CSV table of C-alpha atoms in Angstrom, one decimal:
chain,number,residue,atom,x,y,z
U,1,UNK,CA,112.4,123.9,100.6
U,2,UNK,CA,115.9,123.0,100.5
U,3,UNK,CA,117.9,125.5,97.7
U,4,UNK,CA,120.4,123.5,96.5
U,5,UNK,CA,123.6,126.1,94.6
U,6,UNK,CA,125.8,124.9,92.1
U,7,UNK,CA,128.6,123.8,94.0
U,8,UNK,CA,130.2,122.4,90.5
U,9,UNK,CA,130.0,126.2,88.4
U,10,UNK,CA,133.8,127.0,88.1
U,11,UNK,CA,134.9,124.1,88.4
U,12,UNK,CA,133.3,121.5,86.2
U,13,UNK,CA,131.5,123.3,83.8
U,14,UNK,CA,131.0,127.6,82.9
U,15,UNK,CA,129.8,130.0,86.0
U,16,UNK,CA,128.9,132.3,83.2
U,17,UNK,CA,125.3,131.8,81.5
U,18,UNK,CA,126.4,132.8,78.9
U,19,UNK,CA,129.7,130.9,78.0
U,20,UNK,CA,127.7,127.9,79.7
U,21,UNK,CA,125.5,127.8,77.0
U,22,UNK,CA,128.1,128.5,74.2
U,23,UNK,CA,129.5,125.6,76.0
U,24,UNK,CA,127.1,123.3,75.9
U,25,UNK,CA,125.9,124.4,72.0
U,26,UNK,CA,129.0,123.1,71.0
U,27,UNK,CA,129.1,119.7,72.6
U,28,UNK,CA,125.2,119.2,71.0
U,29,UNK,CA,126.4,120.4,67.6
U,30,UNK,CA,129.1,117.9,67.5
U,31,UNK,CA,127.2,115.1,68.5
U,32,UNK,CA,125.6,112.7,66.4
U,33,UNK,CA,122.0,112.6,66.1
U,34,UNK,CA,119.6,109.3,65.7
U,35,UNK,CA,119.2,108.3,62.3
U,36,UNK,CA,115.9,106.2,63.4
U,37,UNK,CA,113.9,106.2,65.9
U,38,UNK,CA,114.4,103.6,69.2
U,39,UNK,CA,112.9,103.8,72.7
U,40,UNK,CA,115.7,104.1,74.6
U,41,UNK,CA,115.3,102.9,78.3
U,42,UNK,CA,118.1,104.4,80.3
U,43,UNK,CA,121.8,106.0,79.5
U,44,UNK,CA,125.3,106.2,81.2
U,45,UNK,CA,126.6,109.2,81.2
U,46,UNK,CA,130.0,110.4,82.9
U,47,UNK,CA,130.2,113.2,85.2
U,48,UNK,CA,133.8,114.5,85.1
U,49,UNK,CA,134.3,118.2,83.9
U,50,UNK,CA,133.0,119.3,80.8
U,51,UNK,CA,136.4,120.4,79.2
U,52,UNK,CA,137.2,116.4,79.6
U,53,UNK,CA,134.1,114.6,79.0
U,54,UNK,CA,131.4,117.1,78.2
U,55,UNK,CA,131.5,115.7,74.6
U,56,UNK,CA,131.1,112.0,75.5
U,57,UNK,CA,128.4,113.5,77.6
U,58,UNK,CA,126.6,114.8,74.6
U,59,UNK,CA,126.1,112.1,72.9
U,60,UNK,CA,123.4,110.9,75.5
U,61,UNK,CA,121.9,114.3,75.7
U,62,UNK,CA,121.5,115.1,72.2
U,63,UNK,CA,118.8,112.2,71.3
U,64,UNK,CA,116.7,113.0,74.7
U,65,UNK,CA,113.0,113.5,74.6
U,66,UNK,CA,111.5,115.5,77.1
U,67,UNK,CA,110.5,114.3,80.3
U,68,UNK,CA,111.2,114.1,84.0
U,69,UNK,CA,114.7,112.2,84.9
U,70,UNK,CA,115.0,109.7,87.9
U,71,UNK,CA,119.5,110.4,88.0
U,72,UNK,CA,121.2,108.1,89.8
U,73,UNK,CA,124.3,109.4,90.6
U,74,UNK,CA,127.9,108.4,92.5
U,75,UNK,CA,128.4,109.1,95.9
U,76,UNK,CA,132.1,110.1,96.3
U,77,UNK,CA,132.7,110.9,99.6
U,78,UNK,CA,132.7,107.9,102.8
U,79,UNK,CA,129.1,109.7,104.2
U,80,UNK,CA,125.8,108.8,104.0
U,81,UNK,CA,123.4,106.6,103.3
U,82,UNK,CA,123.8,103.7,100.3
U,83,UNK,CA,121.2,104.7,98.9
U,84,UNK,CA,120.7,108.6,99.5
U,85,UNK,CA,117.2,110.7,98.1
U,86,UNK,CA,117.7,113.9,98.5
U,87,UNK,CA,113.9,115.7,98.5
U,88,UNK,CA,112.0,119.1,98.8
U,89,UNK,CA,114.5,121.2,97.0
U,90,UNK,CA,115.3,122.8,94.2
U,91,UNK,CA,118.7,122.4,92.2
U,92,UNK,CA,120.2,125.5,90.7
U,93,UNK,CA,122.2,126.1,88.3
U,94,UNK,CA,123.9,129.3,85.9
U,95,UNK,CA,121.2,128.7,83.4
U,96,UNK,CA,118.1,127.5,85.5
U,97,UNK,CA,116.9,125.2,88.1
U,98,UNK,CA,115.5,122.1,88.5
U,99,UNK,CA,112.5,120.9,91.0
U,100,UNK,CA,112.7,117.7,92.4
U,101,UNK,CA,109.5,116.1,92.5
U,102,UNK,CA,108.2,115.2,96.4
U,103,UNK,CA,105.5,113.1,95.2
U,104,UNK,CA,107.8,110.7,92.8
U,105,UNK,CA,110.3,110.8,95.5
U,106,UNK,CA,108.1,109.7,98.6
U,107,UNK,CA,106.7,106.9,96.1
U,108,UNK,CA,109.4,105.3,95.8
U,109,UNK,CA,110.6,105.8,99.6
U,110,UNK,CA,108.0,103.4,100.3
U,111,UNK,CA,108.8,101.4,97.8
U,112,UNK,CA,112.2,100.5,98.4
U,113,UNK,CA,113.9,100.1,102.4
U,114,UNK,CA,116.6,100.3,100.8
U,115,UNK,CA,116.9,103.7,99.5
U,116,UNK,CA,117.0,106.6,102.2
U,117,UNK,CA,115.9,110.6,102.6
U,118,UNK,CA,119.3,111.9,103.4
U,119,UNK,CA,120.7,115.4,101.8
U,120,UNK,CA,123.7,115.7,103.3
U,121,UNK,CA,126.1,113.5,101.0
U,122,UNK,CA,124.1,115.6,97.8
U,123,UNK,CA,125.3,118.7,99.6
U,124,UNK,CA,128.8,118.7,97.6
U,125,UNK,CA,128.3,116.3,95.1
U,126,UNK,CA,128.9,116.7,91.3
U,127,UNK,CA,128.3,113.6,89.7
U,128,UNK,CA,124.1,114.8,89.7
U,129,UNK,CA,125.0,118.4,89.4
U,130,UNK,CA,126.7,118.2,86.4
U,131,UNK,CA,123.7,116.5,84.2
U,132,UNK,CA,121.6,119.3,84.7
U,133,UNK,CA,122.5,121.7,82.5
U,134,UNK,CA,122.5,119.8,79.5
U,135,UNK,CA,118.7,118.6,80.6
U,136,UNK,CA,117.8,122.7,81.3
U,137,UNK,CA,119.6,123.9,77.6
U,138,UNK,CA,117.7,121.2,75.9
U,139,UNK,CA,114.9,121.5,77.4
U,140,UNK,CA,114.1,124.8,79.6
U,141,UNK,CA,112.6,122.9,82.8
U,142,UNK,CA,113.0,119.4,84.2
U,143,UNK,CA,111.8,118.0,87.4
U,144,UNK,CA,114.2,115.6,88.6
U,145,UNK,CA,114.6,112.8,91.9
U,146,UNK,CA,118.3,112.6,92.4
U,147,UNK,CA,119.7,109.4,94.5
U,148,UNK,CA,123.2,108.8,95.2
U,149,UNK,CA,124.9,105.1,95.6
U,150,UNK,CA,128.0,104.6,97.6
U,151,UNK,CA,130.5,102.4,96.4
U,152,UNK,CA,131.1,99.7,99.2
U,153,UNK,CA,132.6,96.0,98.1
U,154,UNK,CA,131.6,95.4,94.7
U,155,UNK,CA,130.1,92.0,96.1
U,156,UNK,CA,127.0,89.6,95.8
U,157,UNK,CA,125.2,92.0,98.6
U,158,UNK,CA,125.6,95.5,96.8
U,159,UNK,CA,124.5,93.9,93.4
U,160,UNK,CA,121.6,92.3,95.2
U,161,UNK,CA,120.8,95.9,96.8
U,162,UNK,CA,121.1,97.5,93.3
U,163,UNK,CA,119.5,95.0,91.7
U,164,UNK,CA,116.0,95.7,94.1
U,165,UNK,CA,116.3,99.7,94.1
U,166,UNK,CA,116.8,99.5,90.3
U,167,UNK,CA,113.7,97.1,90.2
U,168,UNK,CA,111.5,99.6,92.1
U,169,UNK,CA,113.1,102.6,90.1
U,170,UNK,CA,111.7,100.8,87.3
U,171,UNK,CA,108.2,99.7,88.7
U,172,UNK,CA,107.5,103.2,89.5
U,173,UNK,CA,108.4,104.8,86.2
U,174,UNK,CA,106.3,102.5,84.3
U,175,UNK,CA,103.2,103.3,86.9
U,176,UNK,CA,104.2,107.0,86.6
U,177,UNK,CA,105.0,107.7,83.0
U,178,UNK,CA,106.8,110.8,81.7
U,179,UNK,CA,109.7,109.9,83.4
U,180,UNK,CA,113.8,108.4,81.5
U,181,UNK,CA,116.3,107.3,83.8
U,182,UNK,CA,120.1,108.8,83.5
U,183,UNK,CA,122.9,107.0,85.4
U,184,UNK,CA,126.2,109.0,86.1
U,185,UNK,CA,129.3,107.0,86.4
U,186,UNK,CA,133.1,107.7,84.7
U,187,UNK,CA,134.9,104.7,83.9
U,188,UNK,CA,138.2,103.8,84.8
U,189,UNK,CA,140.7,105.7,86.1
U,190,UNK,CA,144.8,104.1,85.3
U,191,UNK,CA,148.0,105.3,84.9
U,192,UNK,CA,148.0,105.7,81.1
U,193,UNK,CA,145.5,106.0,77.5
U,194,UNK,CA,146.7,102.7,76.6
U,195,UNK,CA,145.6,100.8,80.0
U,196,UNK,CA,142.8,102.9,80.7
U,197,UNK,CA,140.7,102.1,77.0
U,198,UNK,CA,141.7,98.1,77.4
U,199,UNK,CA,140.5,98.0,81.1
U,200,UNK,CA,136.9,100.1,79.8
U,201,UNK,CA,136.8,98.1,77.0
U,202,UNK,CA,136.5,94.9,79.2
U,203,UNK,CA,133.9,96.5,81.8
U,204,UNK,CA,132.0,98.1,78.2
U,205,UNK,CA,132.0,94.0,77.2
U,206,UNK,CA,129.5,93.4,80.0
U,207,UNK,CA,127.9,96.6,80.8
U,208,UNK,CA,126.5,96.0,76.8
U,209,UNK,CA,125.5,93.2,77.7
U,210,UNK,CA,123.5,94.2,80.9
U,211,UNK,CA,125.4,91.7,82.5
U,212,UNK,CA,125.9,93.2,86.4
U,213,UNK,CA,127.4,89.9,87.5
U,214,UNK,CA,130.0,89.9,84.8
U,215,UNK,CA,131.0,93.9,85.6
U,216,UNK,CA,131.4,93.5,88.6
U,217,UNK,CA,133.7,89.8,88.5
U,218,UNK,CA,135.5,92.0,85.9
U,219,UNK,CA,135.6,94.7,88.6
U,220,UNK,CA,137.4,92.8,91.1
U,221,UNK,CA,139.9,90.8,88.8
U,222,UNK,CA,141.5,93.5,87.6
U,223,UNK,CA,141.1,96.1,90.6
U,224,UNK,CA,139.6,98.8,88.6
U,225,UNK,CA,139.5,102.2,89.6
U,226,UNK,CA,135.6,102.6,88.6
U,227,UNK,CA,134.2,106.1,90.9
U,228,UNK,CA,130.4,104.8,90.4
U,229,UNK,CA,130.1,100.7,89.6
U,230,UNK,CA,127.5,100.8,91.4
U,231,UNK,CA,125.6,103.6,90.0
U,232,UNK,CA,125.8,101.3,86.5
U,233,UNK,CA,124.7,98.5,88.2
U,234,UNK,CA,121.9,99.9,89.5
U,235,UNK,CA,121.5,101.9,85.9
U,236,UNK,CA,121.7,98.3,84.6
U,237,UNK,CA,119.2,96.9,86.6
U,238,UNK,CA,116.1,99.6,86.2
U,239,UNK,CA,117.2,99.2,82.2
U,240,UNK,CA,116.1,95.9,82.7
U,241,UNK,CA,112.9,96.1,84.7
U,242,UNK,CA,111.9,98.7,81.7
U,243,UNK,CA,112.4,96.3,79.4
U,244,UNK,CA,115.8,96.6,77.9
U,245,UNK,CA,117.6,94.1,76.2
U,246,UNK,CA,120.7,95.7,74.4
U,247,UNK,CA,122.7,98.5,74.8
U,248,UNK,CA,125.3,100.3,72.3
U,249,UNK,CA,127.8,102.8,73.3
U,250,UNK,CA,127.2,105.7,71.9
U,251,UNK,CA,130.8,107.5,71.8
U,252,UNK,CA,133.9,106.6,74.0
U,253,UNK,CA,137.3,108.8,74.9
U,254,UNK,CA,139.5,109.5,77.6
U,255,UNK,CA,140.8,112.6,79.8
U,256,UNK,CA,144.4,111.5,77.8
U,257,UNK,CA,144.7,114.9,76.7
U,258,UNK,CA,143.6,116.7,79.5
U,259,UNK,CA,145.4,115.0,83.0
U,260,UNK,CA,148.2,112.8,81.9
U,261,UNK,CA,150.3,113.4,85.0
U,262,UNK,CA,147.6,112.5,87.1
U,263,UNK,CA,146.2,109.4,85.4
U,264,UNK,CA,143.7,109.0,83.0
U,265,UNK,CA,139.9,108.2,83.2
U,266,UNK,CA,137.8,106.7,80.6
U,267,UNK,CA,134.3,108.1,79.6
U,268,UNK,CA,131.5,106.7,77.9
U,269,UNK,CA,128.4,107.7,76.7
U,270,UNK,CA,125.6,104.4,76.3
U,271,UNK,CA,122.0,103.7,76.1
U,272,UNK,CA,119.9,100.9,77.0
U,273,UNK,CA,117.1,100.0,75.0
């Protein structure tokens, strides 16, 4: 078994168990909670570090239910596979670990081509990483299957390949049960607040509307700087094959106050249901 360390701790969120959790008990208690109940299908969560969207990342978190999580994350580096499983191992963190399950994760090898066992690219990636300790505060334990997409062209092929792994992610949780999808994706990232929040609010116009085609047209005409598009897509997609039809954003902000002289990147928190 492959033991897979934090590579994010110090960086993106507390080293410290301790603060980690003060941490993270802060974000939950300043997120708002459901005022009914809706069977949410999937959420979009960003991935950036805590101190700049750990809040927006709350507000997904906070409403969870318990169960196992199929995280489809963003591949930011130019290596491996498009679709990249990483299996047999078990994902550490400062405040617990989390077992990815072999026997979701070699169902669904055979039922997609398209997705691929390859650790290396989730070697040093954060955008997975940096769900898990919400999931372990919350909740103590998780098992997890964490697959990475690469960004290549955000053309007609990509959206066709999402659009068949996020089917299969979907047939198999609905065969399986006991298992919620989470997709990992910051927004835009632009030279100011003002550009960044009018470019997301365009992309938020179709990703609301589960409308993949209509993201990633958007996409293209005005060259955004999106890290994951498609990680949402493929978030989209499964949302779908579960049966959603809407989606809401759940709470939106920026990195405005943290980065200014090196851009700024929207963040949103959203669920499909």
């Amino acid at each position: 078994m492959i033991l897979r360390p934090p590579t994010a701790a110090g960086t993106f969120y507390e080293i410290d168990a301790n603060m980690l959790r003060k941490q993270l008990d802060f974000y939950f208690r300043n997120a708002v909670t459901r005022s009914r109940k809706i069977t949410t299908k999937a959420r979009l969560v960003p991935h950036s570090p805590y101190t700049h969207s750990g809040q927006v990342a709350a507000h997904s978190f906070v409403n969870l239910d318990k169960s196992n999580f199929v995280i489809v994350g963003s591949n930011h580096s130019s290596y491996g596979a498009t679709f990249a499983l990483m299996k047999n191992s078990l994902w550490k963190t400062p405040i617990g670990e989390a077992l990815v399950d072999d026997n979701f994760a070699n169902k669904l090898l055979k039922e997609s081509s398209f997705i691929e066992f390859d650790a290396i690219p989730h070697e040093d990636e954060f955008s997975i990483e940096v769900q898990l300790p919400f999931l372990l505060h919350k909740f103590g334990d998780v098992k997890i299957l964490p697959l990475l997409v690469s960004n290549q062209v955000a053309d007609d092929t990509l959206m066709e390949s999402c659009r068949m792994v996020g089917s299969s992610i979907a047939k198999l949780i609905k065969k399986e049960g006991n298992w919620s999808l989470i997709g990992s994706s910051d927004l835009s990232r632009t030279i100011g607040e003002e550009e960044t929040e009018r470019t997301d609010k365009l992309l938020l116009k179709h990703i609301t509307k589960l409308d993949v085609k209509g993201f990633f047209t958007a996409l293209n005409k005005m060259d955004a700087n999106v890290c994951g598009y498609g990680a949402i897509a493929t978030t989209i997609f499964a949302a779908k094959g579960l049966g959603a039809r809407k989606a809401k954003v759940l709470k939106y902000g920026t990195s405005a106050n943290m980065e200014i002289d090196r851009g700024v990147t929207g963040y949103a928190s959203v669920k499909f249901y």
